[in-house]
PDB file of C-alpha atoms in Angstrom:
ATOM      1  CA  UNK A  21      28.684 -14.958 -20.679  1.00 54.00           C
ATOM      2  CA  UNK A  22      26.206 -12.882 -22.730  1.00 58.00           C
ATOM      3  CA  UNK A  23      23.624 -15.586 -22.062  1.00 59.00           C
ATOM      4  CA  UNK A  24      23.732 -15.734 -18.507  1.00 54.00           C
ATOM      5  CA  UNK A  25      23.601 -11.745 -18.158  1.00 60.00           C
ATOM      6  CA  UNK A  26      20.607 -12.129 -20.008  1.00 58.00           C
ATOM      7  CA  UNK A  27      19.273 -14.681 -17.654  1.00 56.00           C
ATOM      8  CA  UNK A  28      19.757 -12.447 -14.817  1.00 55.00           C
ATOM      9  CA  UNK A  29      18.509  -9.495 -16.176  1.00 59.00           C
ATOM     10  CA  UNK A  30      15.392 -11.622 -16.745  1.00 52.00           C
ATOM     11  CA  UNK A  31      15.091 -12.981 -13.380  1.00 50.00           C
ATOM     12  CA  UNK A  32      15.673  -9.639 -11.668  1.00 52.00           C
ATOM     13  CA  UNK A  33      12.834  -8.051 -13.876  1.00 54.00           C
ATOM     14  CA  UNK A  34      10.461 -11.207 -12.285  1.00 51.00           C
ATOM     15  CA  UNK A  35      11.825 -11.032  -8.739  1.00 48.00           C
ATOM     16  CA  UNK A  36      10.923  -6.890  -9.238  1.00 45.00           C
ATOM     17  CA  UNK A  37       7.885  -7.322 -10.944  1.00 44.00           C
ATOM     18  CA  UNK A  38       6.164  -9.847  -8.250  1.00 45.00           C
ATOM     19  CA  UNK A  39       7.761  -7.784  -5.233  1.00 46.00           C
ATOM     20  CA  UNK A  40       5.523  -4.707  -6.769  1.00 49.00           C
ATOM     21  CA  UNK A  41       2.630  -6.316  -7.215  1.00 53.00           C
ATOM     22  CA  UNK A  42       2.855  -7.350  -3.176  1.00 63.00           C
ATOM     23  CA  UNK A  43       1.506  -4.034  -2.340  1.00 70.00           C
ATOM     24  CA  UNK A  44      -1.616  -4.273  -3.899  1.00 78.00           C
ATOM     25  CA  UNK A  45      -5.090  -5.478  -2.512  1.00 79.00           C
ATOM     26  CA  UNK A  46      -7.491  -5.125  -5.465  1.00 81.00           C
ATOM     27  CA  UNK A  47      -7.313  -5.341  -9.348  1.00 84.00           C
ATOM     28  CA  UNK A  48      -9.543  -2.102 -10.480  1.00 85.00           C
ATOM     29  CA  UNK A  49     -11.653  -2.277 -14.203  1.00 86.00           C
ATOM     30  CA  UNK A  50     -12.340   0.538 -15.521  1.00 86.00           C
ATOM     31  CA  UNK A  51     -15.318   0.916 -18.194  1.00 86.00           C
ATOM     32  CA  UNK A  52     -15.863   3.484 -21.315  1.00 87.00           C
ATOM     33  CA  UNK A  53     -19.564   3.896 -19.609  1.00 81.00           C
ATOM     34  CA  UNK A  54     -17.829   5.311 -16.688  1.00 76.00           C
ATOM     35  CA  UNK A  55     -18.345   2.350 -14.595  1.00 78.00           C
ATOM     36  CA  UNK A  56     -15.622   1.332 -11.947  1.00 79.00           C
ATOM     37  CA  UNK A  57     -15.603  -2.748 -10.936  1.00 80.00           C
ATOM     38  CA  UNK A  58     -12.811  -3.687  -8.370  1.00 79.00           C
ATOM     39  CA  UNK A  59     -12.160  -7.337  -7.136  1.00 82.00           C
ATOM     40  CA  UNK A  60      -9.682  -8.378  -4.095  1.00 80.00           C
ATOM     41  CA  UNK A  61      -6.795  -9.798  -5.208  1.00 80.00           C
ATOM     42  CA  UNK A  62      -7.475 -12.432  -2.742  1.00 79.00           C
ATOM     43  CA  UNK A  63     -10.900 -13.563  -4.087  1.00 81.00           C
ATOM     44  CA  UNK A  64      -9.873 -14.743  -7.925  1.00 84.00           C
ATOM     45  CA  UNK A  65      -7.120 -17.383  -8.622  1.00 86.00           C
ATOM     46  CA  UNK A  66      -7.228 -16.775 -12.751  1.00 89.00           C
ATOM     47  CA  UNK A  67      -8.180 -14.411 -15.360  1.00 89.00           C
ATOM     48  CA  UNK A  68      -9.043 -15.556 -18.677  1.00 90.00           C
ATOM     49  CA  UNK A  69     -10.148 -13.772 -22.160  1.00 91.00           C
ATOM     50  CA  UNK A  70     -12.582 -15.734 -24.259  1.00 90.00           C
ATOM     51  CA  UNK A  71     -15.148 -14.725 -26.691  1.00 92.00           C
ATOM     52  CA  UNK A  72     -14.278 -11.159 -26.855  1.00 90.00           C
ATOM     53  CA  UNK A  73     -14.502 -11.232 -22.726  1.00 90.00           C
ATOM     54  CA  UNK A  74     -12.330 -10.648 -20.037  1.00 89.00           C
ATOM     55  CA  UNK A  75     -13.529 -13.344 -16.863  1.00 89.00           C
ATOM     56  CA  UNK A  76     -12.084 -13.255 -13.822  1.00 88.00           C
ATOM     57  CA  UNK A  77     -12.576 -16.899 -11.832  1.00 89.00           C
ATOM     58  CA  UNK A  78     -12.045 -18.419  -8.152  1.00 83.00           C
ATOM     59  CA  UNK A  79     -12.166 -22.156  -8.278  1.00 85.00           C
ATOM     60  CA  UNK A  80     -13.041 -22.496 -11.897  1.00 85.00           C
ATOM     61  CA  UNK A  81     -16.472 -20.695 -11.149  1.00 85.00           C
ATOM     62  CA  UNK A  82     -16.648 -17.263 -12.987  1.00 85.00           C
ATOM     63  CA  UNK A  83     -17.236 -14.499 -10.695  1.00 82.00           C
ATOM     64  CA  UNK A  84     -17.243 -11.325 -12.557  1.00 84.00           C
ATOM     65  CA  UNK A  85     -16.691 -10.637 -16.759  1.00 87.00           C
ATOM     66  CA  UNK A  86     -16.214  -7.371 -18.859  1.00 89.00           C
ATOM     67  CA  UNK A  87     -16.757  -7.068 -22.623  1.00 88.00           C
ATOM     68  CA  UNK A  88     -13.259  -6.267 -24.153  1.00 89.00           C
ATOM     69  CA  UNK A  89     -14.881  -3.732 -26.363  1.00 91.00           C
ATOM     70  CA  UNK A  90     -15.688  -1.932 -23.044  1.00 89.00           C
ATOM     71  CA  UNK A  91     -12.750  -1.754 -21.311  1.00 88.00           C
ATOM     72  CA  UNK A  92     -11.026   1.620 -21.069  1.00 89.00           C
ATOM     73  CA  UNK A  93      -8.517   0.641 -18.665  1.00 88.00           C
ATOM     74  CA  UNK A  94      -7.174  -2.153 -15.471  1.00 87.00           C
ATOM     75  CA  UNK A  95      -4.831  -1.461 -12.920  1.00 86.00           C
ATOM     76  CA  UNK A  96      -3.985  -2.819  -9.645  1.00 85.00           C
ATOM     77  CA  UNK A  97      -5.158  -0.324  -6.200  1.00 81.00           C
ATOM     78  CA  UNK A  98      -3.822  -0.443  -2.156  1.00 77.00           C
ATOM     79  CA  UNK A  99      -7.680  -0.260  -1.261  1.00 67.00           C
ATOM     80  CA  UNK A 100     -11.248  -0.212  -1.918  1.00 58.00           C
ATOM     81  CA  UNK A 101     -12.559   2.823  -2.905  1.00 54.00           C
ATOM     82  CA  UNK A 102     -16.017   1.239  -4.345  1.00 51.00           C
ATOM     83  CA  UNK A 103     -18.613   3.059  -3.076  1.00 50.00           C
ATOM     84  CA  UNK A 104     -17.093   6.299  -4.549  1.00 46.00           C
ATOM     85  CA  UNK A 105     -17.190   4.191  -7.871  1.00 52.00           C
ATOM     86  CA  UNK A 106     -20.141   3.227  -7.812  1.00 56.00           C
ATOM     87  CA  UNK A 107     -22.518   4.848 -10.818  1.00 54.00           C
ATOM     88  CA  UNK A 108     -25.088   7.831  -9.235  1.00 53.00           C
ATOM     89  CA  UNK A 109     -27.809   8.071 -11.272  1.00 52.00           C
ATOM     90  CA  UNK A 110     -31.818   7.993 -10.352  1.00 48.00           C
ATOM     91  CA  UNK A 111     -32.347   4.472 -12.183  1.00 55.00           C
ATOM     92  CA  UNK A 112     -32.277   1.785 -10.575  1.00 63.00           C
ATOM     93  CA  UNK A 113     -32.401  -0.007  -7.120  1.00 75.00           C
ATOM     94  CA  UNK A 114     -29.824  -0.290  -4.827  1.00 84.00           C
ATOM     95  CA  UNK A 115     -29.104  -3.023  -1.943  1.00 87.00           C
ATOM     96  CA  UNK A 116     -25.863  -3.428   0.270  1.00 87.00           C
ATOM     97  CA  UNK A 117     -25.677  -7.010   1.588  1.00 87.00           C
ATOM     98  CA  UNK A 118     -23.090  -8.530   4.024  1.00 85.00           C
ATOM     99  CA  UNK A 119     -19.994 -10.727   2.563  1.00 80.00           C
ATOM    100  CA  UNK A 120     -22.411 -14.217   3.353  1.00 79.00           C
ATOM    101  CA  UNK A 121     -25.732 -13.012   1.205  1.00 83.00           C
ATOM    102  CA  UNK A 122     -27.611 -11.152   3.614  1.00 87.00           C
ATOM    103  CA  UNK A 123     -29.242  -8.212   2.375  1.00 89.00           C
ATOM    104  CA  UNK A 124     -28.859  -5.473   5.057  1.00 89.00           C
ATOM    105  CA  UNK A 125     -30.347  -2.509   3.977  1.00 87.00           C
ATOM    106  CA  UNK A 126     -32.212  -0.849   0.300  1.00 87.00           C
ATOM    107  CA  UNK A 127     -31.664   2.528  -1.277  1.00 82.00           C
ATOM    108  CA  UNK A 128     -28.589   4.240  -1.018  1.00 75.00           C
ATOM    109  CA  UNK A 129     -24.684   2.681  -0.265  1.00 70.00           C
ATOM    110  CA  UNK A 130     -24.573   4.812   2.860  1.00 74.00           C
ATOM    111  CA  UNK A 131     -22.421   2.182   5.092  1.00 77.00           C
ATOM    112  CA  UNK A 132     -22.216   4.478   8.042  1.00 78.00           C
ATOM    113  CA  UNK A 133     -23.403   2.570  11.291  1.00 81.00           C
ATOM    114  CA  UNK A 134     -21.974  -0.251   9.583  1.00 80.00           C
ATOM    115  CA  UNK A 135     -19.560  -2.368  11.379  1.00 83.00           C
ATOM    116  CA  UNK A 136     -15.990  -2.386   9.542  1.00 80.00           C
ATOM    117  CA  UNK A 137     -16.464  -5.472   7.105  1.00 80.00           C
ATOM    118  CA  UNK A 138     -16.596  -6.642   3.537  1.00 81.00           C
ATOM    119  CA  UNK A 139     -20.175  -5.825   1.712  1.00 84.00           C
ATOM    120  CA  UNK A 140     -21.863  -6.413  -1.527  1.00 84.00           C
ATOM    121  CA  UNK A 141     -23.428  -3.377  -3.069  1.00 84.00           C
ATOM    122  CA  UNK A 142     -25.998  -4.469  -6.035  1.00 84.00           C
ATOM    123  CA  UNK A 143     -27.303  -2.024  -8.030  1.00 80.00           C
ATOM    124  CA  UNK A 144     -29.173  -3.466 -11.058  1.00 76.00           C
ATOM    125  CA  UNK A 145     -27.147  -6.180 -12.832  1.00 74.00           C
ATOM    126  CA  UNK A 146     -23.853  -5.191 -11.149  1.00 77.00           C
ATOM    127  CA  UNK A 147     -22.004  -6.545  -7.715  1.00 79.00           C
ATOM    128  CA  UNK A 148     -19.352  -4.144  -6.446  1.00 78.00           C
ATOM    129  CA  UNK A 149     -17.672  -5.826  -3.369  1.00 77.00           C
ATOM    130  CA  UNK A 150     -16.748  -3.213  -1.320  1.00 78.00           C
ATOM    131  CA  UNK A 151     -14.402  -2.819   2.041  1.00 75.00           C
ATOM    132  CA  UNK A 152     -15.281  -0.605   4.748  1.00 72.00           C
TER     133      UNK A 152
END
């Protein structure tokens, strides 16, 4: 008896655990530099940690990775809130680019005029995927 209580204590805690993680669109990674990375759940199929990184992969190609010595925290978000996240400082070029590659428009994140959409927003050596 004491077994299968504990089998159905475990299975509720699953069956809860994937229901509230249904609500969510994006994983969010927060960095000790202040930096804010956030990828759609939908894009990534696995997330592994090798080598002291934390890699987050769709179809066995790596998309996006974090140094585990940089990580301040991860937690899962409704929606985008990228451009918000996205570090202001002088340095640096930015470009905002549509979801297929094409680069739309240089210098500031501004997506106003935009059509609603997903875009790319590089600004030196980091891709924040953004949802308008």
């Amino acid at each position: 008896m004491k077994t299968v209580r504990t089998w159905m204590i475990a299975l509720l805690t699953m069956m809860s655990s994937a229901a509230f993680a249904d609500g969510f669109e994006y994983l969010v990674v927060e960095e000790n530099n202040g930096t804010t990375g956030q990828t759609a759940l939908a894009s990534f199929d696995q997330i592994k940690f090798e080598n002291g990184m934390m890699v987050i992969y769709n179809g066995g190609t790596a998309m996006v990775s974090y140094s585990l010595t940089s990580l301040k925290k991860m937690y899962f978000s409704e929606g985008a809130s990228g451009i918000a996240q996205i570090p202001d400082d002088s340095t640096g070029r930015i470009e905002v680019y549509t979801a297929s590659g094409v680069l739309l428009k240089q210098g500031d994140a501004n997506l106003n005029g935009l059509p609603r959409g997903i875009y790319l927003i590089k600004k030196g050596d980091r891709v924040f995927k953004v949802r308008k």
